[in-house]
């Protein structure tokens, strides 16, 4: 029976012709050469594919997962590659939404929309986001930030509502941030007089930026809250 790789097969114990043995060796050599050429072609294809992948990833910054920025004069407008970038107060970037340091996360697709998420440094970091679309950055948008939780502060909600609070020994209070369209302030004063004619206390005026109370009785201090937009 003839083997698929060689032209002649032999019966054990019989003498093979020299020409048949040579033909078998030549057939095996040809088969090895053919297999070697096929392997070289396969390796060439693989090398070409790897080279193409390397060219497509020529900008190695695309592989950055987390990077601490140590350069002066950086601009957040230039950060469009996916990754996490940490900025210290020594290297404050341009177009920062607030503060002098924080963490920037870049995500999205340059063929559609790229999104930046900025986390301010601090115990209650305010969070900002913005989008890059058609080569134009949108304005930074704040998501629920708390500032100064001691005697006065404010909370911004994502629907635009703002809640502010504080403590004051003066009768006039300026809000930590101004309201834009509407405000509803309330307060509670400390100070009690037994004579009701001397105990009247109430708002004298209020606006989007401040309020003032008047009291004909005892007035030591007050706590207050204001809700609005």
PDB file of C-alpha atoms in Angstrom:
ATOM      1  CA  UNK A   1       0.000   0.000   0.000  1.00  0.00           C
ATOM      2  CA  UNK A   2       1.294   3.416  -0.905  1.00  0.00           C
ATOM      3  CA  UNK A   3       1.677   5.915   1.978  1.00  0.00           C
ATOM      4  CA  UNK A   4       0.141   9.370   1.405  1.00  0.00           C
ATOM      5  CA  UNK A   5       3.535  10.973   2.101  1.00  0.00           C
ATOM      6  CA  UNK A   6       5.824   8.561   0.200  1.00  0.00           C
ATOM      7  CA  UNK A   7       5.364   6.758  -3.099  1.00  0.00           C
ATOM      8  CA  UNK A   8       6.559   3.303  -1.983  1.00  0.00           C
ATOM      9  CA  UNK A   9       5.875   1.022   0.980  1.00  0.00           C
ATOM     10  CA  UNK A  10       7.750  -2.151   1.773  1.00  0.00           C
ATOM     11  CA  UNK A  11       6.906  -5.573   3.208  1.00  0.00           C
ATOM     12  CA  UNK A  12       9.059  -6.357   6.256  1.00  0.00           C
ATOM     13  CA  UNK A  13      11.795  -8.925   5.487  1.00  0.00           C
ATOM     14  CA  UNK A  14      11.973  -8.080   1.789  1.00  0.00           C
ATOM     15  CA  UNK A  15      14.742  -6.225   0.008  1.00  0.00           C
ATOM     16  CA  UNK A  16      13.762  -2.783  -1.275  1.00  0.00           C
ATOM     17  CA  UNK A  17      15.082  -1.352  -4.489  1.00  0.00           C
ATOM     18  CA  UNK A  18      17.558   1.506  -4.146  1.00  0.00           C
ATOM     19  CA  UNK A  19      15.563   3.654  -6.552  1.00  0.00           C
ATOM     20  CA  UNK A  20      12.411   3.194  -4.468  1.00  0.00           C
ATOM     21  CA  UNK A  21      14.220   4.095  -1.228  1.00  0.00           C
ATOM     22  CA  UNK A  22      15.675   7.220  -2.862  1.00  0.00           C
ATOM     23  CA  UNK A  23      12.236   8.168  -4.184  1.00  0.00           C
ATOM     24  CA  UNK A  24      10.813   7.890  -0.651  1.00  0.00           C
ATOM     25  CA  UNK A  25      13.577  10.103   0.770  1.00  0.00           C
ATOM     26  CA  UNK A  26      13.023  12.679  -1.963  1.00  0.00           C
ATOM     27  CA  UNK A  27       9.256  12.652  -1.300  1.00  0.00           C
ATOM     28  CA  UNK A  28       9.824  13.174   2.445  1.00  0.00           C
ATOM     29  CA  UNK A  29      12.237  16.016   1.788  1.00  0.00           C
ATOM     30  CA  UNK A  30       9.744  17.670  -0.554  1.00  0.00           C
ATOM     31  CA  UNK A  31       7.017  17.299   2.089  1.00  0.00           C
ATOM     32  CA  UNK A  32       9.236  18.873   4.759  1.00  0.00           C
ATOM     33  CA  UNK A  33      10.077  21.784   2.465  1.00  0.00           C
ATOM     34  CA  UNK A  34       6.384  22.297   1.688  1.00  0.00           C
ATOM     35  CA  UNK A  35       5.474  22.272   5.380  1.00  0.00           C
ATOM     36  CA  UNK A  36       8.328  24.693   6.142  1.00  0.00           C
ATOM     37  CA  UNK A  37       7.114  27.112   3.469  1.00  0.00           C
ATOM     38  CA  UNK A  38       3.556  26.933   4.817  1.00  0.00           C
ATOM     39  CA  UNK A  39       4.790  27.609   8.361  1.00  0.00           C
ATOM     40  CA  UNK A  40       6.880  30.549   7.180  1.00  0.00           C
ATOM     41  CA  UNK A  41       3.840  31.979   5.410  1.00  0.00           C
ATOM     42  CA  UNK A  42       1.715  31.567   8.544  1.00  0.00           C
ATOM     43  CA  UNK A  43       4.379  33.222  10.697  1.00  0.00           C
ATOM     44  CA  UNK A  44       4.649  36.046   8.177  1.00  0.00           C
ATOM     45  CA  UNK A  45       0.894  36.642   8.398  1.00  0.00           C
ATOM     46  CA  UNK A  46       1.030  36.654  12.200  1.00  0.00           C
ATOM     47  CA  UNK A  47       3.979  39.078  12.220  1.00  0.00           C
ATOM     48  CA  UNK A  48       2.125  41.379   9.836  1.00  0.00           C
ATOM     49  CA  UNK A  49      -0.974  41.356  12.045  1.00  0.00           C
ATOM     50  CA  UNK A  50       1.128  42.125  15.139  1.00  0.00           C
ATOM     51  CA  UNK A  51       2.861  44.991  13.350  1.00  0.00           C
ATOM     52  CA  UNK A  52      -0.504  46.429  12.330  1.00  0.00           C
ATOM     53  CA  UNK A  53      -1.788  46.215  15.921  1.00  0.00           C
ATOM     54  CA  UNK A  54       1.369  47.922  17.156  1.00  0.00           C
ATOM     55  CA  UNK A  55       0.947  50.744  14.635  1.00  0.00           C
ATOM     56  CA  UNK A  56      -2.659  51.250  15.686  1.00  0.00           C
ATOM     57  CA  UNK A  57      -1.463  51.550  19.295  1.00  0.00           C
ATOM     58  CA  UNK A  58       1.528  53.740  18.485  1.00  0.00           C
ATOM     59  CA  UNK A  59       0.332  56.292  21.036  1.00  0.00           C
ATOM     60  CA  UNK A  60       1.249  54.408  24.190  1.00  0.00           C
ATOM     61  CA  UNK A  61      -0.687  56.908  26.336  1.00  0.00           C
ATOM     62  CA  UNK A  62      -3.816  55.011  25.277  1.00  0.00           C
ATOM     63  CA  UNK A  63      -2.649  52.201  27.543  1.00  0.00           C
ATOM     64  CA  UNK A  64      -2.502  54.411  30.653  1.00  0.00           C
ATOM     65  CA  UNK A  65      -4.845  53.297  33.433  1.00  0.00           C
ATOM     66  CA  UNK A  66      -3.689  55.694  36.130  1.00  0.00           C
ATOM     67  CA  UNK A  67      -1.231  58.524  35.796  1.00  0.00           C
ATOM     68  CA  UNK A  68       0.022  61.138  38.238  1.00  0.00           C
ATOM     69  CA  UNK A  69       0.615  64.322  36.275  1.00  0.00           C
ATOM     70  CA  UNK A  70       3.977  65.973  36.956  1.00  0.00           C
ATOM     71  CA  UNK A  71       4.021  68.609  34.223  1.00  0.00           C
ATOM     72  CA  UNK A  72       3.428  72.350  34.316  1.00  0.00           C
ATOM     73  CA  UNK A  73       1.019  74.102  31.973  1.00  0.00           C
ATOM     74  CA  UNK A  74      -1.335  71.179  31.339  1.00  0.00           C
ATOM     75  CA  UNK A  75      -4.886  71.805  30.104  1.00  0.00           C
ATOM     76  CA  UNK A  76      -7.866  69.565  30.834  1.00  0.00           C
ATOM     77  CA  UNK A  77      -9.177  70.379  27.357  1.00  0.00           C
ATOM     78  CA  UNK A  78      -6.341  68.241  25.968  1.00  0.00           C
ATOM     79  CA  UNK A  79      -7.212  65.091  27.947  1.00  0.00           C
ATOM     80  CA  UNK A  80      -9.273  62.918  25.591  1.00  0.00           C
ATOM     81  CA  UNK A  81      -7.566  59.542  26.100  1.00  0.00           C
ATOM     82  CA  UNK A  82      -9.308  57.071  28.400  1.00  0.00           C
ATOM     83  CA  UNK A  83      -7.687  56.846  31.812  1.00  0.00           C
ATOM     84  CA  UNK A  84      -7.375  58.286  35.314  1.00  0.00           C
ATOM     85  CA  UNK A  85      -5.199  61.363  35.864  1.00  0.00           C
ATOM     86  CA  UNK A  86      -4.207  62.734  39.278  1.00  0.00           C
ATOM     87  CA  UNK A  87      -3.332  66.429  39.680  1.00  0.00           C
ATOM     88  CA  UNK A  88      -1.682  67.924  42.765  1.00  0.00           C
ATOM     89  CA  UNK A  89      -1.699  71.590  43.740  1.00  0.00           C
ATOM     90  CA  UNK A  90       1.858  71.806  42.392  1.00  0.00           C
ATOM     91  CA  UNK A  91       0.617  71.010  38.867  1.00  0.00           C
ATOM     92  CA  UNK A  92      -2.836  72.624  38.729  1.00  0.00           C
ATOM     93  CA  UNK A  93      -4.174  72.338  35.158  1.00  0.00           C
ATOM     94  CA  UNK A  94      -6.001  74.916  33.069  1.00  0.00           C
ATOM     95  CA  UNK A  95      -9.820  74.701  32.738  1.00  0.00           C
ATOM     96  CA  UNK A  96     -10.156  73.059  36.138  1.00  0.00           C
ATOM     97  CA  UNK A  97     -13.803  73.360  37.290  1.00  0.00           C
ATOM     98  CA  UNK A  98     -12.990  74.160  40.916  1.00  0.00           C
ATOM     99  CA  UNK A  99     -10.114  74.147  43.383  1.00  0.00           C
ATOM    100  CA  UNK A 100      -6.449  73.538  42.624  1.00  0.00           C
ATOM    101  CA  UNK A 101      -6.141  69.735  42.725  1.00  0.00           C
ATOM    102  CA  UNK A 102      -8.172  66.614  42.104  1.00  0.00           C
ATOM    103  CA  UNK A 103      -8.645  63.515  39.973  1.00  0.00           C
ATOM    104  CA  UNK A 104      -9.784  63.388  36.351  1.00  0.00           C
ATOM    105  CA  UNK A 105     -11.403  60.343  34.734  1.00  0.00           C
ATOM    106  CA  UNK A 106     -11.752  60.287  30.951  1.00  0.00           C
ATOM    107  CA  UNK A 107     -14.102  57.851  29.242  1.00  0.00           C
ATOM    108  CA  UNK A 108     -16.176  57.574  26.079  1.00  0.00           C
ATOM    109  CA  UNK A 109     -15.441  57.349  22.365  1.00  0.00           C
ATOM    110  CA  UNK A 110     -13.925  60.069  20.188  1.00  0.00           C
ATOM    111  CA  UNK A 111     -16.252  59.016  17.351  1.00  0.00           C
ATOM    112  CA  UNK A 112     -19.275  59.965  19.467  1.00  0.00           C
ATOM    113  CA  UNK A 113     -18.864  61.650  22.872  1.00  0.00           C
ATOM    114  CA  UNK A 114     -15.923  61.850  25.278  1.00  0.00           C
ATOM    115  CA  UNK A 115     -16.832  62.476  28.939  1.00  0.00           C
ATOM    116  CA  UNK A 116     -14.637  63.944  31.662  1.00  0.00           C
ATOM    117  CA  UNK A 117     -15.406  63.397  35.367  1.00  0.00           C
ATOM    118  CA  UNK A 118     -13.580  65.641  37.846  1.00  0.00           C
ATOM    119  CA  UNK A 119     -13.368  64.847  41.582  1.00  0.00           C
ATOM    120  CA  UNK A 120     -12.248  67.756  43.755  1.00  0.00           C
ATOM    121  CA  UNK A 121      -9.886  66.917  46.607  1.00  0.00           C
ATOM    122  CA  UNK A 122     -11.218  66.974  50.173  1.00  0.00           C
ATOM    123  CA  UNK A 123     -13.417  65.023  52.559  1.00  0.00           C
ATOM    124  CA  UNK A 124     -16.581  65.990  50.666  1.00  0.00           C
ATOM    125  CA  UNK A 125     -15.322  66.179  47.091  1.00  0.00           C
ATOM    126  CA  UNK A 126     -17.584  68.021  44.701  1.00  0.00           C
ATOM    127  CA  UNK A 127     -18.007  66.158  41.407  1.00  0.00           C
ATOM    128  CA  UNK A 128     -18.123  67.807  37.989  1.00  0.00           C
ATOM    129  CA  UNK A 129     -18.756  66.379  34.530  1.00  0.00           C
ATOM    130  CA  UNK A 130     -18.610  67.676  30.968  1.00  0.00           C
ATOM    131  CA  UNK A 131     -18.705  66.260  27.424  1.00  0.00           C
ATOM    132  CA  UNK A 132     -16.653  66.741  24.269  1.00  0.00           C
ATOM    133  CA  UNK A 133     -18.818  66.572  21.169  1.00  0.00           C
ATOM    134  CA  UNK A 134     -18.006  67.864  17.664  1.00  0.00           C
ATOM    135  CA  UNK A 135     -14.653  69.169  18.996  1.00  0.00           C
ATOM    136  CA  UNK A 136     -16.410  71.425  21.546  1.00  0.00           C
ATOM    137  CA  UNK A 137     -16.375  71.005  25.337  1.00  0.00           C
ATOM    138  CA  UNK A 138     -19.615  71.644  27.213  1.00  0.00           C
ATOM    139  CA  UNK A 139     -19.638  73.658  30.457  1.00  0.00           C
ATOM    140  CA  UNK A 140     -18.707  71.860  33.659  1.00  0.00           C
ATOM    141  CA  UNK A 141     -21.773  70.577  35.550  1.00  0.00           C
ATOM    142  CA  UNK A 142     -21.659  70.119  39.327  1.00  0.00           C
ATOM    143  CA  UNK A 143     -23.238  67.003  40.860  1.00  0.00           C
ATOM    144  CA  UNK A 144     -24.419  67.393  44.461  1.00  0.00           C
ATOM    145  CA  UNK A 145     -21.591  69.245  46.216  1.00  0.00           C
ATOM    146  CA  UNK A 146     -21.347  69.960  49.940  1.00  0.00           C
ATOM    147  CA  UNK A 147     -19.154  72.846  51.143  1.00  0.00           C
ATOM    148  CA  UNK A 148     -18.221  73.622  54.757  1.00  0.00           C
ATOM    149  CA  UNK A 149     -20.418  71.427  56.933  1.00  0.00           C
ATOM    150  CA  UNK A 150     -19.769  73.404  60.147  1.00  0.00           C
ATOM    151  CA  UNK A 151     -21.650  76.628  60.887  1.00  0.00           C
ATOM    152  CA  UNK A 152     -22.748  77.272  57.311  1.00  0.00           C
ATOM    153  CA  UNK A 153     -22.838  75.398  54.041  1.00  0.00           C
ATOM    154  CA  UNK A 154     -24.929  74.293  51.112  1.00  0.00           C
ATOM    155  CA  UNK A 155     -26.042  71.241  49.181  1.00  0.00           C
ATOM    156  CA  UNK A 156     -26.622  71.308  45.431  1.00  0.00           C
ATOM    157  CA  UNK A 157     -28.997  68.692  44.051  1.00  0.00           C
ATOM    158  CA  UNK A 158     -28.862  67.425  40.486  1.00  0.00           C
ATOM    159  CA  UNK A 159     -32.320  68.842  39.717  1.00  0.00           C
ATOM    160  CA  UNK A 160     -31.065  72.369  40.405  1.00  0.00           C
ATOM    161  CA  UNK A 161     -32.461  72.747  43.937  1.00  0.00           C
ATOM    162  CA  UNK A 162     -30.130  74.248  46.531  1.00  0.00           C
ATOM    163  CA  UNK A 163     -30.387  73.812  50.315  1.00  0.00           C
ATOM    164  CA  UNK A 164     -28.353  76.180  52.513  1.00  0.00           C
ATOM    165  CA  UNK A 165     -28.010  76.437  56.269  1.00  0.00           C
ATOM    166  CA  UNK A 166     -26.102  78.316  58.939  1.00  0.00           C
ATOM    167  CA  UNK A 167     -25.717  79.900  62.366  1.00  0.00           C
ATOM    168  CA  UNK A 168     -25.405  83.607  63.098  1.00  0.00           C
ATOM    169  CA  UNK A 169     -25.231  86.002  66.017  1.00  0.00           C
ATOM    170  CA  UNK A 170     -26.005  88.916  63.682  1.00  0.00           C
ATOM    171  CA  UNK A 171     -29.462  89.789  62.425  1.00  0.00           C
ATOM    172  CA  UNK A 172     -28.306  89.967  58.791  1.00  0.00           C
ATOM    173  CA  UNK A 173     -27.145  86.826  56.956  1.00  0.00           C
ATOM    174  CA  UNK A 174     -25.528  86.500  53.535  1.00  0.00           C
ATOM    175  CA  UNK A 175     -26.032  83.088  51.934  1.00  0.00           C
ATOM    176  CA  UNK A 176     -22.853  81.071  51.224  1.00  0.00           C
ATOM    177  CA  UNK A 177     -23.887  81.092  47.551  1.00  0.00           C
ATOM    178  CA  UNK A 178     -26.551  83.177  45.831  1.00  0.00           C
ATOM    179  CA  UNK A 179     -29.798  81.635  44.641  1.00  0.00           C
ATOM    180  CA  UNK A 180     -30.626  82.233  40.985  1.00  0.00           C
ATOM    181  CA  UNK A 181     -34.435  82.391  40.770  1.00  0.00           C
ATOM    182  CA  UNK A 182     -36.256  81.644  44.049  1.00  0.00           C
ATOM    183  CA  UNK A 183     -35.550  81.338  47.786  1.00  0.00           C
ATOM    184  CA  UNK A 184     -37.592  80.395  50.854  1.00  0.00           C
ATOM    185  CA  UNK A 185     -35.679  81.112  54.101  1.00  0.00           C
ATOM    186  CA  UNK A 186     -36.676  80.042  57.626  1.00  0.00           C
ATOM    187  CA  UNK A 187     -34.938  80.668  60.968  1.00  0.00           C
ATOM    188  CA  UNK A 188     -35.118  79.916  64.671  1.00  0.00           C
ATOM    189  CA  UNK A 189     -33.778  82.464  67.164  1.00  0.00           C
ATOM    190  CA  UNK A 190     -32.341  81.930  70.619  1.00  0.00           C
ATOM    191  CA  UNK A 191     -33.702  84.444  73.177  1.00  0.00           C
ATOM    192  CA  UNK A 192     -36.919  84.528  75.165  1.00  0.00           C
ATOM    193  CA  UNK A 193     -38.794  87.389  76.795  1.00  0.00           C
ATOM    194  CA  UNK A 194     -41.788  86.848  79.104  1.00  0.00           C
ATOM    195  CA  UNK A 195     -43.452  90.037  77.881  1.00  0.00           C
ATOM    196  CA  UNK A 196     -44.967  89.185  74.480  1.00  0.00           C
ATOM    197  CA  UNK A 197     -44.872  92.832  73.443  1.00  0.00           C
ATOM    198  CA  UNK A 198     -41.081  92.639  73.537  1.00  0.00           C
ATOM    199  CA  UNK A 199     -40.780  89.215  71.891  1.00  0.00           C
ATOM    200  CA  UNK A 200     -41.815  89.866  68.316  1.00  0.00           C
ATOM    201  CA  UNK A 201     -39.177  88.603  65.828  1.00  0.00           C
ATOM    202  CA  UNK A 202     -39.467  88.177  62.068  1.00  0.00           C
ATOM    203  CA  UNK A 203     -38.010  88.882  58.631  1.00  0.00           C
ATOM    204  CA  UNK A 204     -37.385  92.481  57.775  1.00  0.00           C
ATOM    205  CA  UNK A 205     -36.344  91.533  54.228  1.00  0.00           C
ATOM    206  CA  UNK A 206     -34.871  88.708  52.159  1.00  0.00           C
ATOM    207  CA  UNK A 207     -33.492  88.299  48.646  1.00  0.00           C
ATOM    208  CA  UNK A 208     -31.598  85.786  46.513  1.00  0.00           C
ATOM    209  CA  UNK A 209     -28.366  86.695  48.306  1.00  0.00           C
ATOM    210  CA  UNK A 210     -29.282  87.471  51.933  1.00  0.00           C
ATOM    211  CA  UNK A 211     -31.952  88.044  54.577  1.00  0.00           C
ATOM    212  CA  UNK A 212     -32.365  90.227  57.659  1.00  0.00           C
ATOM    213  CA  UNK A 213     -34.473  89.721  60.756  1.00  0.00           C
ATOM    214  CA  UNK A 214     -35.699  92.182  63.334  1.00  0.00           C
ATOM    215  CA  UNK A 215     -36.476  91.503  66.977  1.00  0.00           C
ATOM    216  CA  UNK A 216     -38.041  93.670  69.648  1.00  0.00           C
ATOM    217  CA  UNK A 217     -37.288  91.061  72.280  1.00  0.00           C
ATOM    218  CA  UNK A 218     -34.211  89.153  73.386  1.00  0.00           C
ATOM    219  CA  UNK A 219     -32.019  87.997  70.522  1.00  0.00           C
ATOM    220  CA  UNK A 220     -28.809  86.057  71.206  1.00  0.00           C
ATOM    221  CA  UNK A 221     -28.286  84.135  67.974  1.00  0.00           C
ATOM    222  CA  UNK A 222     -30.184  82.076  65.412  1.00  0.00           C
ATOM    223  CA  UNK A 223     -29.959  79.007  63.233  1.00  0.00           C
ATOM    224  CA  UNK A 224     -31.389  79.239  59.736  1.00  0.00           C
ATOM    225  CA  UNK A 225     -32.115  77.301  56.564  1.00  0.00           C
ATOM    226  CA  UNK A 226     -33.028  78.368  53.039  1.00  0.00           C
ATOM    227  CA  UNK A 227     -34.347  76.296  50.124  1.00  0.00           C
ATOM    228  CA  UNK A 228     -34.569  77.479  46.555  1.00  0.00           C
ATOM    229  CA  UNK A 229     -33.207  77.465  43.028  1.00  0.00           C
TER     230      UNK A 229
END
